[in-house]
Short mmCIF file of C-alpha atoms and ligand atoms in Angstrom, two decimals:
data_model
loop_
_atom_site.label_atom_id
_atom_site.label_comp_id
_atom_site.label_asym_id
_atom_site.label_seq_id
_atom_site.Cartn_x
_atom_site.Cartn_y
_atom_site.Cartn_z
CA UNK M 1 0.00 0.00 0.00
CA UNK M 2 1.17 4.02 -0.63
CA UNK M 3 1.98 5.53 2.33
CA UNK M 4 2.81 8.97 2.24
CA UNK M 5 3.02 11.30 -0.44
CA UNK M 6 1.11 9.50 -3.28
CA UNK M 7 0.63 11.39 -6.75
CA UNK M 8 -3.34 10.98 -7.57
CA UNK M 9 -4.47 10.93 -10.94
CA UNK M 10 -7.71 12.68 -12.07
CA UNK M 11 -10.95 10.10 -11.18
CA UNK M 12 -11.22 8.27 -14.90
CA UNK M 13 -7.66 8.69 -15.63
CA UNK M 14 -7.38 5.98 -18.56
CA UNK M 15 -4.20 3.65 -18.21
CA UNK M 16 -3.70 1.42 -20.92
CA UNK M 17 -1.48 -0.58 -23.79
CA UNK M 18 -1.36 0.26 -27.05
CA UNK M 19 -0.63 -1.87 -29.99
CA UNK M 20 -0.76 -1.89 -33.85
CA UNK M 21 -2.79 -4.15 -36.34
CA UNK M 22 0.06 -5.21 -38.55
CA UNK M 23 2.79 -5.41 -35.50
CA UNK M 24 0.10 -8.00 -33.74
CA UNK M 25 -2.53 -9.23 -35.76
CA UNK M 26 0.01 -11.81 -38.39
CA UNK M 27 -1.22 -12.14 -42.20
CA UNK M 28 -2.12 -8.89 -43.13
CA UNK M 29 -1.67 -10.20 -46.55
CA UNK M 30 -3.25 -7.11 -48.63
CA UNK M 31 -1.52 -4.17 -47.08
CA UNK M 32 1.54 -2.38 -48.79
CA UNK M 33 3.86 -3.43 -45.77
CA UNK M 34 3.04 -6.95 -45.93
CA UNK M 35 4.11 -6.66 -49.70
CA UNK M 36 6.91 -4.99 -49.44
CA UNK M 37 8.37 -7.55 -46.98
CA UNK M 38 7.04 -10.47 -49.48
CA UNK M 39 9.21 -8.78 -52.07
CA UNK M 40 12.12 -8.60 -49.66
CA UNK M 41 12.19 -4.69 -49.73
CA UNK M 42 12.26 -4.94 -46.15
CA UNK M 43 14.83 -6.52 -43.67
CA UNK M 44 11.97 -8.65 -41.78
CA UNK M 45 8.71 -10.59 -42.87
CA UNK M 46 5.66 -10.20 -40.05
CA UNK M 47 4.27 -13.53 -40.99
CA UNK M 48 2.20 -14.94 -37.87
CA UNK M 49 3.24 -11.89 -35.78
CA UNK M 50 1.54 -11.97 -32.85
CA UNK M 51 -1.08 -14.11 -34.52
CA UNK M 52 -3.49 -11.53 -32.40
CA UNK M 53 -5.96 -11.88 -35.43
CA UNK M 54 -6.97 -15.00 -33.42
CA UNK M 55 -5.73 -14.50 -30.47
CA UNK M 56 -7.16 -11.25 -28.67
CA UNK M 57 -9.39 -12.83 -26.80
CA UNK M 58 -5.90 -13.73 -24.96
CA UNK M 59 -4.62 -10.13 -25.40
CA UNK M 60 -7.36 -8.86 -23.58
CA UNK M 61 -7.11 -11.51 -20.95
CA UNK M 62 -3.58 -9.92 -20.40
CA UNK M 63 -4.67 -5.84 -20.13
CA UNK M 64 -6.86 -7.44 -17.11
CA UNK M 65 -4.25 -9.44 -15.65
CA UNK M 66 -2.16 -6.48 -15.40
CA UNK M 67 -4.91 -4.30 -14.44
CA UNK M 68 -5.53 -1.95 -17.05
CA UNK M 69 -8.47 0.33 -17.74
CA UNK M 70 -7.99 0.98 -21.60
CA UNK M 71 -6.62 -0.36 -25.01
CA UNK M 72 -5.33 1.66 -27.72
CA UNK M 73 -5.71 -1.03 -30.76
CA UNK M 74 -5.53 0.02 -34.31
CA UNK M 75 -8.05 -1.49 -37.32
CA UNK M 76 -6.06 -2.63 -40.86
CA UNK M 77 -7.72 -1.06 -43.58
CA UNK M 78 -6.40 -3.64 -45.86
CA UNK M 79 -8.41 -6.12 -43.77
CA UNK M 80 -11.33 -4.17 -43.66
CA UNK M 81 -11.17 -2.86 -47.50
CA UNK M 82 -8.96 -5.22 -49.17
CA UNK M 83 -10.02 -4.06 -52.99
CA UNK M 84 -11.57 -0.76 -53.61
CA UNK M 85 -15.31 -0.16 -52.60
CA UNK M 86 -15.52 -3.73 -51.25
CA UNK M 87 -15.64 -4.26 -47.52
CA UNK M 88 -15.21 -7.27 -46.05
CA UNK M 89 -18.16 -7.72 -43.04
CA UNK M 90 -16.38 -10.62 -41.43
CA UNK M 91 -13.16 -8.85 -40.62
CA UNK M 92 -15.33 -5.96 -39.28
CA UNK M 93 -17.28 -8.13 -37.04
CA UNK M 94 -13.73 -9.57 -35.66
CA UNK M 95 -12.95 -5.99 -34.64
CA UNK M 96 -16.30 -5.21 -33.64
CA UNK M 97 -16.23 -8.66 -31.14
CA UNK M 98 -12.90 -7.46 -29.84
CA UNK M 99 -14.32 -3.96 -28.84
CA UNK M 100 -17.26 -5.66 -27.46
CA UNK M 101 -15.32 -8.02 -26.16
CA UNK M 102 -13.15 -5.23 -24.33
CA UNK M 103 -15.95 -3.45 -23.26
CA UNK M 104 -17.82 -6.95 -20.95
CA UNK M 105 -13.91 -6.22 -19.19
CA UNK M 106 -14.06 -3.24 -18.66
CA UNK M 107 -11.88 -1.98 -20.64
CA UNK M 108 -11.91 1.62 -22.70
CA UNK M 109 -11.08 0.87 -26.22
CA UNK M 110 -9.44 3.93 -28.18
CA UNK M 111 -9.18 2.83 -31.82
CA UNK M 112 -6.42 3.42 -34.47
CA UNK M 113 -7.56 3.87 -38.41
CA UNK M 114 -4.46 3.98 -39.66
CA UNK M 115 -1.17 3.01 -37.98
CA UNK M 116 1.51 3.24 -40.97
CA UNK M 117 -0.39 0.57 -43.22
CA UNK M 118 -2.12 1.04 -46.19
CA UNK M 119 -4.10 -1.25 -48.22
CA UNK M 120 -1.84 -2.26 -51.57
CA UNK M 121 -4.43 -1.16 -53.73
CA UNK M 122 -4.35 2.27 -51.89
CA UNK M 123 -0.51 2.24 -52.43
CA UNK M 124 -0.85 1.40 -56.61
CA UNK M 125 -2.75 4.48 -57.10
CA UNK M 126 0.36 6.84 -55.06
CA UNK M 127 -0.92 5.96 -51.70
CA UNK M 128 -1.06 9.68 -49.50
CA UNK M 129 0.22 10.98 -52.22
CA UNK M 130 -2.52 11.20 -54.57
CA UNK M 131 -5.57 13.41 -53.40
CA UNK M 132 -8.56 10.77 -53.93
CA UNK M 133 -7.03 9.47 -50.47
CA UNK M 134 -9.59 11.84 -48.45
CA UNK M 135 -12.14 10.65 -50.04
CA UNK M 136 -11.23 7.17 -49.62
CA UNK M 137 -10.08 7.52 -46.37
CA UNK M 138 -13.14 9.07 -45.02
CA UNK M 139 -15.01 6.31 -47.14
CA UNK M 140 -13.44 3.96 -45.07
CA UNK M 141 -13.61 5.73 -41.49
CA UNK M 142 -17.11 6.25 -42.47
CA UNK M 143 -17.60 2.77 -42.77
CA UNK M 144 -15.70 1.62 -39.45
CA UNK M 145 -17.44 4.54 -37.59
CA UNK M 146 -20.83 3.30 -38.70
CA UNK M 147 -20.18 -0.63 -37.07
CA UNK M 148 -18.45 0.29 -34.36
CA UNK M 149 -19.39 3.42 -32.66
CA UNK M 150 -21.63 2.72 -29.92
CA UNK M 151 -18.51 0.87 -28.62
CA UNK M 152 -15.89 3.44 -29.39
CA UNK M 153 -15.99 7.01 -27.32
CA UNK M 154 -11.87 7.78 -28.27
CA UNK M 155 -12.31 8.02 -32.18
CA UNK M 156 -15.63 8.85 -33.47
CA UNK M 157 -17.87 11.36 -34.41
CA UNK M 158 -19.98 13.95 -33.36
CA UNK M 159 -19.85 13.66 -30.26
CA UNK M 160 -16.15 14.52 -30.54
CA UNK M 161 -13.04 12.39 -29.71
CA UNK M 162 -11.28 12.30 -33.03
CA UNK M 163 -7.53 13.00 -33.42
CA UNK M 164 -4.17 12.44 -34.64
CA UNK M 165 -1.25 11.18 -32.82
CA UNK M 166 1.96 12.51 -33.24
CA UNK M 167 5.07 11.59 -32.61
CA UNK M 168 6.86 14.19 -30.52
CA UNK M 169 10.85 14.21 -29.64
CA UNK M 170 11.37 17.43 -28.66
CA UNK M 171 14.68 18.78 -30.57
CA UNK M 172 17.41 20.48 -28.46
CA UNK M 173 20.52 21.75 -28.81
CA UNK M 174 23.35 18.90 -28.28
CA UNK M 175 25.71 21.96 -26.63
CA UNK M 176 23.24 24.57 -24.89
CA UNK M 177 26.15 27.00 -24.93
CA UNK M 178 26.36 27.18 -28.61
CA UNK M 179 24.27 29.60 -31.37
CA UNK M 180 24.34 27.12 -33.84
CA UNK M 181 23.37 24.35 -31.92
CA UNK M 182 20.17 26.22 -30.85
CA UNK M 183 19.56 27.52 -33.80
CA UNK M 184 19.53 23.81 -35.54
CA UNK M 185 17.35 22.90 -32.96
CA UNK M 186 15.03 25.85 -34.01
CA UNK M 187 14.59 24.81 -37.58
CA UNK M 188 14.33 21.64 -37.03
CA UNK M 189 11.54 21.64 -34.26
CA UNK M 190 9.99 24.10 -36.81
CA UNK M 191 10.21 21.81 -39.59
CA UNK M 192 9.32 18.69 -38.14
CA UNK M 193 7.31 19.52 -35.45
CA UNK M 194 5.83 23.24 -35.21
CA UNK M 195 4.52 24.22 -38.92
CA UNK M 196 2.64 20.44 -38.66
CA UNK M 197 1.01 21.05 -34.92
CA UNK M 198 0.04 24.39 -35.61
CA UNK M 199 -1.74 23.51 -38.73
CA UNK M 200 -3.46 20.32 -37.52
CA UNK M 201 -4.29 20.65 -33.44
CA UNK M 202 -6.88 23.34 -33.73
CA UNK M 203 -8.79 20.84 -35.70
CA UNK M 204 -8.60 18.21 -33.37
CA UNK M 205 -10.76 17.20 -30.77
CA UNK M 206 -8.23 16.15 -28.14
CA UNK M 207 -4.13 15.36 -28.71
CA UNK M 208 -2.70 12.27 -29.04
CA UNK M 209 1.24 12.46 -27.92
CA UNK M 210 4.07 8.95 -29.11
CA UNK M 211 6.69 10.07 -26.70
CA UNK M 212 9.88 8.25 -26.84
CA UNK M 213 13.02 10.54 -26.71
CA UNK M 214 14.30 13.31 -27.33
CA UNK M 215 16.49 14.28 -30.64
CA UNK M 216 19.82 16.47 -29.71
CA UNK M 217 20.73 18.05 -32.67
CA UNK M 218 24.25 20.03 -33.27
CA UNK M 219 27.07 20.69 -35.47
CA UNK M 220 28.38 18.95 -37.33
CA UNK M 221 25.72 17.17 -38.31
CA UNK M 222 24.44 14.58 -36.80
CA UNK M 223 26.04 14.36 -33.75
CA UNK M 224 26.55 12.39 -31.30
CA UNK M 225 23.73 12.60 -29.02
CA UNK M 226 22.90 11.71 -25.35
CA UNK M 227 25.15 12.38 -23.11
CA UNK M 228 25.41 9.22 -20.73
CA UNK M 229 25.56 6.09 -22.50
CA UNK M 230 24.18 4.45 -19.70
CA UNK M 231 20.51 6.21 -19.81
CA UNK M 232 19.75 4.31 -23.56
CA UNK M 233 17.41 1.54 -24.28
CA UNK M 234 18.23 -1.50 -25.97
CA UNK M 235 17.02 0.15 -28.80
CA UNK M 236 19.87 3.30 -28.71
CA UNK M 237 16.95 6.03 -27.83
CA UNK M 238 18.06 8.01 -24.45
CA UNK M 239 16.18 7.85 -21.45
CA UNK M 240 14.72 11.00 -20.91
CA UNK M 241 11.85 11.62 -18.87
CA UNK M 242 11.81 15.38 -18.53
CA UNK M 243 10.87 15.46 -22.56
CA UNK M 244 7.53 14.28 -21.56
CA UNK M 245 6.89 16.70 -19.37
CA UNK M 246 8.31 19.43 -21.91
CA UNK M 247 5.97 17.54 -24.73
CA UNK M 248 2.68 18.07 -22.34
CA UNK M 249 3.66 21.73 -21.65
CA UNK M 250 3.91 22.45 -25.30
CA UNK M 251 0.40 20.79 -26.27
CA UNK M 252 -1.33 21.76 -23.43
CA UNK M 253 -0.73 25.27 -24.49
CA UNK M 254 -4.00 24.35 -27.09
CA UNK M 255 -6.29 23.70 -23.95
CA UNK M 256 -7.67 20.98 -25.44
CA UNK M 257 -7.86 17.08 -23.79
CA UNK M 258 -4.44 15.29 -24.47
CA UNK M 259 -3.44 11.54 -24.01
CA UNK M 260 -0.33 9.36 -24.12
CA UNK M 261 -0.89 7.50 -27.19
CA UNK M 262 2.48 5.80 -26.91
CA UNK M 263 5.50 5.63 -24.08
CA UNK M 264 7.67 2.53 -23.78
CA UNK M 265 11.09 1.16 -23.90
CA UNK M 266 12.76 -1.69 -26.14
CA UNK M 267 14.17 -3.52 -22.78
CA UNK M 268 14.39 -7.36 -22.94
CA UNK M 269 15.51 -7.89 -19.76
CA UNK M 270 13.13 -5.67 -18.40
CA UNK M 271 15.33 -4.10 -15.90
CA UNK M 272 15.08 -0.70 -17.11
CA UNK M 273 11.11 -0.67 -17.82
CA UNK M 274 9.58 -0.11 -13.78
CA UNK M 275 12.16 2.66 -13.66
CA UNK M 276 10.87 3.83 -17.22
CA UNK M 277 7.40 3.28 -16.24
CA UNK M 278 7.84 5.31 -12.75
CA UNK M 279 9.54 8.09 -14.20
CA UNK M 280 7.19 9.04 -16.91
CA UNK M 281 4.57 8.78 -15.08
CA UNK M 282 5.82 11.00 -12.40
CA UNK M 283 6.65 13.54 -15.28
CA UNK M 284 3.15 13.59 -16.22
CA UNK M 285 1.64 13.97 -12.97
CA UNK M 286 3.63 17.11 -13.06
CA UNK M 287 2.27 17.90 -16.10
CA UNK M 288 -1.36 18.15 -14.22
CA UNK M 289 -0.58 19.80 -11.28
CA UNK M 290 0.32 22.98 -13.95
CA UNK M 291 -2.84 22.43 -15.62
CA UNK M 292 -2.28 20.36 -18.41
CA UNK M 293 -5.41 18.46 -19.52
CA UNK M 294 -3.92 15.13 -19.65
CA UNK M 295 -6.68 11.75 -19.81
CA UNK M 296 -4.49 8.95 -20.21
CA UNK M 297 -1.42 7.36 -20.50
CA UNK M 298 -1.24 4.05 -22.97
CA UNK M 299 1.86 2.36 -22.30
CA UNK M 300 3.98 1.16 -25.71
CA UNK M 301 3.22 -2.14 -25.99
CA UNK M 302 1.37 -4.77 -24.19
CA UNK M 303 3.14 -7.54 -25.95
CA UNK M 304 6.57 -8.05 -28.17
CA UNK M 305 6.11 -7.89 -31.76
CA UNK M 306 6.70 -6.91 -34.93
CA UNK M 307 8.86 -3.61 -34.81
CA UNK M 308 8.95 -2.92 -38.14
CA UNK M 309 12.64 -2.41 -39.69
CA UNK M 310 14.09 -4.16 -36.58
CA UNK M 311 11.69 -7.32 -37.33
CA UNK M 312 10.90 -9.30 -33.46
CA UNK M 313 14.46 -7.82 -32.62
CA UNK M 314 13.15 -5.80 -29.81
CA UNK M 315 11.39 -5.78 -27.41
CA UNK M 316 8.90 -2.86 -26.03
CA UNK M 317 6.46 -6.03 -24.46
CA UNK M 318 4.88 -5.60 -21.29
CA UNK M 319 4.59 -9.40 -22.15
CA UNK M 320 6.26 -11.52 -24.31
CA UNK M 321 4.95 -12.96 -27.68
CA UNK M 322 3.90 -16.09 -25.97
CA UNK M 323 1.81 -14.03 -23.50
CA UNK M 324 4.29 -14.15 -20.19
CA UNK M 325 3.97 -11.02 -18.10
CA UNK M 326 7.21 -9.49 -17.30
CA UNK M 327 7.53 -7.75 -14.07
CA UNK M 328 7.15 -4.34 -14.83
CA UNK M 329 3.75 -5.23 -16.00
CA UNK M 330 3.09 -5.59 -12.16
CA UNK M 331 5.02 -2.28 -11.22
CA UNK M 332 2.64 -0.45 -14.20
CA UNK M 333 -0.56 -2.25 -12.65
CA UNK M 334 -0.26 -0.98 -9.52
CA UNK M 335 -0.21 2.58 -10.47
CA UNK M 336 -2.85 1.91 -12.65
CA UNK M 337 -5.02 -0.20 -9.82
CA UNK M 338 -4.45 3.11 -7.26
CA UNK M 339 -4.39 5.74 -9.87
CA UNK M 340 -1.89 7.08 -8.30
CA UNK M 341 1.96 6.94 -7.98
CA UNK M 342 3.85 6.87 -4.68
CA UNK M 343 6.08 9.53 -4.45
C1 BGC T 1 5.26 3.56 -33.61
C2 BGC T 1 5.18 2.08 -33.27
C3 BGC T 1 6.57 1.56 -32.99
C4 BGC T 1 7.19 2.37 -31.89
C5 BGC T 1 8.58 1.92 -31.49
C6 BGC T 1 6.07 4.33 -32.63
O1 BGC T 1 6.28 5.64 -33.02
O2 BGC T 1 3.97 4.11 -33.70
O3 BGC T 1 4.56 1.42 -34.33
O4 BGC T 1 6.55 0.22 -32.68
O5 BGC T 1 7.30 3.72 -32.34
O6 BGC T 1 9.48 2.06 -32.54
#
């Protein structure tokens, strides 16, 4: 039990996983990813992956084992609209008995429409590229929203809840003493962060936030970049808690409802992950205490799987692909079971 000082969370604070369709689900045999790795254009195949398509019955066994509260899952459009104009009603009930399915537990599901994915059709006829994809992609959405939203409050319309995640590394200067440094760090937050956010969050209903890292950026370029070699995942990416807090400063500043649509570390071993957990979360009760409207927090992943480029290489599970909670999982429940963090 917390004894003293405990960091509360708002009442309905939403602590969950997230996960991706083609990273879980195995087979998605008529998306542009899928075919790329057929072709060998990519370093690793997916294959089975997670073999979630059949198994998520299992996954959400898991979210309640740990003690979770939500479930950030994304739908495959190639699944759903494998050839143009024809949808496929059995892949939509699939999702729609997983969302009910999360629902009888409990459980808050926030749905994806597109995680990186596109059908192969989508991608013959130049993909985002060519400007029939609003049409198509609203064809689609339309489509999903129309099955599945008496289940789904995070996604749908009009009673609000749509958005965009983004990821967001904040860029600083590798040497704070030096102009150029800062000033590379300008641009570049400009370029690949700023001109984007201020274009798209007014039109948003709430914020979604993928915080990972941060990106030091210097001269020459690129640099070297953290500091202490001993604060880095498996993965390379520095440990750096404080960027979360800087992240939920900066999109707070829009007033509008944000959530943690991705956190997490690639840490076999799991012996960085509690500390990972603990620290993050203490950056974003921070984050509230100066106002920041922040709902929820879904932790990157709830199991190993398919990381794209780095194939099953590593490993962001809360679980393992065979379903074995690690022990952070435990360390994440807790806070999630007391909404609250001891300080
Ligand atoms: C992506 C995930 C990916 C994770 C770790 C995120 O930005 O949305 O699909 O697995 O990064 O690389």
């Amino acid at each position: 039990m917390f004894k003293s000082g405990v960091m509360r969370f708002p009442d309905g604070f939403l602590w969950g996983a997230a996960t991706a369709a083609h990273q879980i689900e195995g087979n998605n045999v008529n998306s542009d990813w899928w075919r790329a790795e057929q072709a060998g254009r990519l370093p690793h195949r997916s294959e089975v992956a997670c073999d979630s398509w059949n198994r998520w019955a299992e996954d959400i066994a898991l979210l309640r084992q740990i003690g979770l509260n939500a479930y950030r899952l994304s739908i495959e459009w190639a699944r759903v609209e494998p050839r143009p104009g024809e949808f496929d009603q059995a892949a939509l009930d699939t999702y729609r008995r997983q969302l009910e399915g999360l629902r009888q537990a409990g459980i808050e599901p926030m749905v994806t429409l597109h995680h990186f994915t596109s059908p192969s059709w989508l991608a013959d006829r130049g993909g985002w590229r060519n400007p029939e994809i609003v049409a198509r992609l609203a064809n689609y959405a339309d489509r999903v929203a129309r099955q599945t939203s008496d289940l789904v409050k995070w996604s749908r319309r009009p009673d609000a809840l749509v958005s965009m995640a983004f990821a967001l590394w904040p860029m600083q200067a590798w040497r704070w003493w030096s102009p150029i440094d800062q000033a590379m760090a300008h641009v570049g937050d400009w370029l690949w962060q700023g001109r984007v956010l201020d274009r798209a969050l007014p039109a948003l209903d709430w914020i979604g936030v993928n915080y990972y890292s941060r990106n030091l950026v210097g001269w020459p370029w690129p640099t070297a970049t953290a500091h202490d070699p001993a604060t880095r995942t498996d993965f390379g990416w520095e440990i750096y808690p404080q960027g979360l807090y800087d992240v939920l400063r900066r999109v707070g500043q829009y007033g509008k409802p944000v959530v943690i649509t991705e956190n997490g570390i690639a840490d076999a071993d799991d012996d960085q992950r509690p500390a990972y957990i603990v620290a993050h979360v203490r950056q974003m009760h921070r984050a509230i205490s100066e106002g920041v409207d922040l709902r929820g927090y879904m932790h990157w992943t709830l199991l190993d799987n398919f990381e794209w480029a780095e194939g099953f290489e590593q490993h962001f599970g809360l679980a393992t692909r065979d379903r074995v909670l690690r022990p952070s999982a435990s360390v994440y429940g807790r806070i999630a079971g007391a909404n609250a963090l001891e300080e």
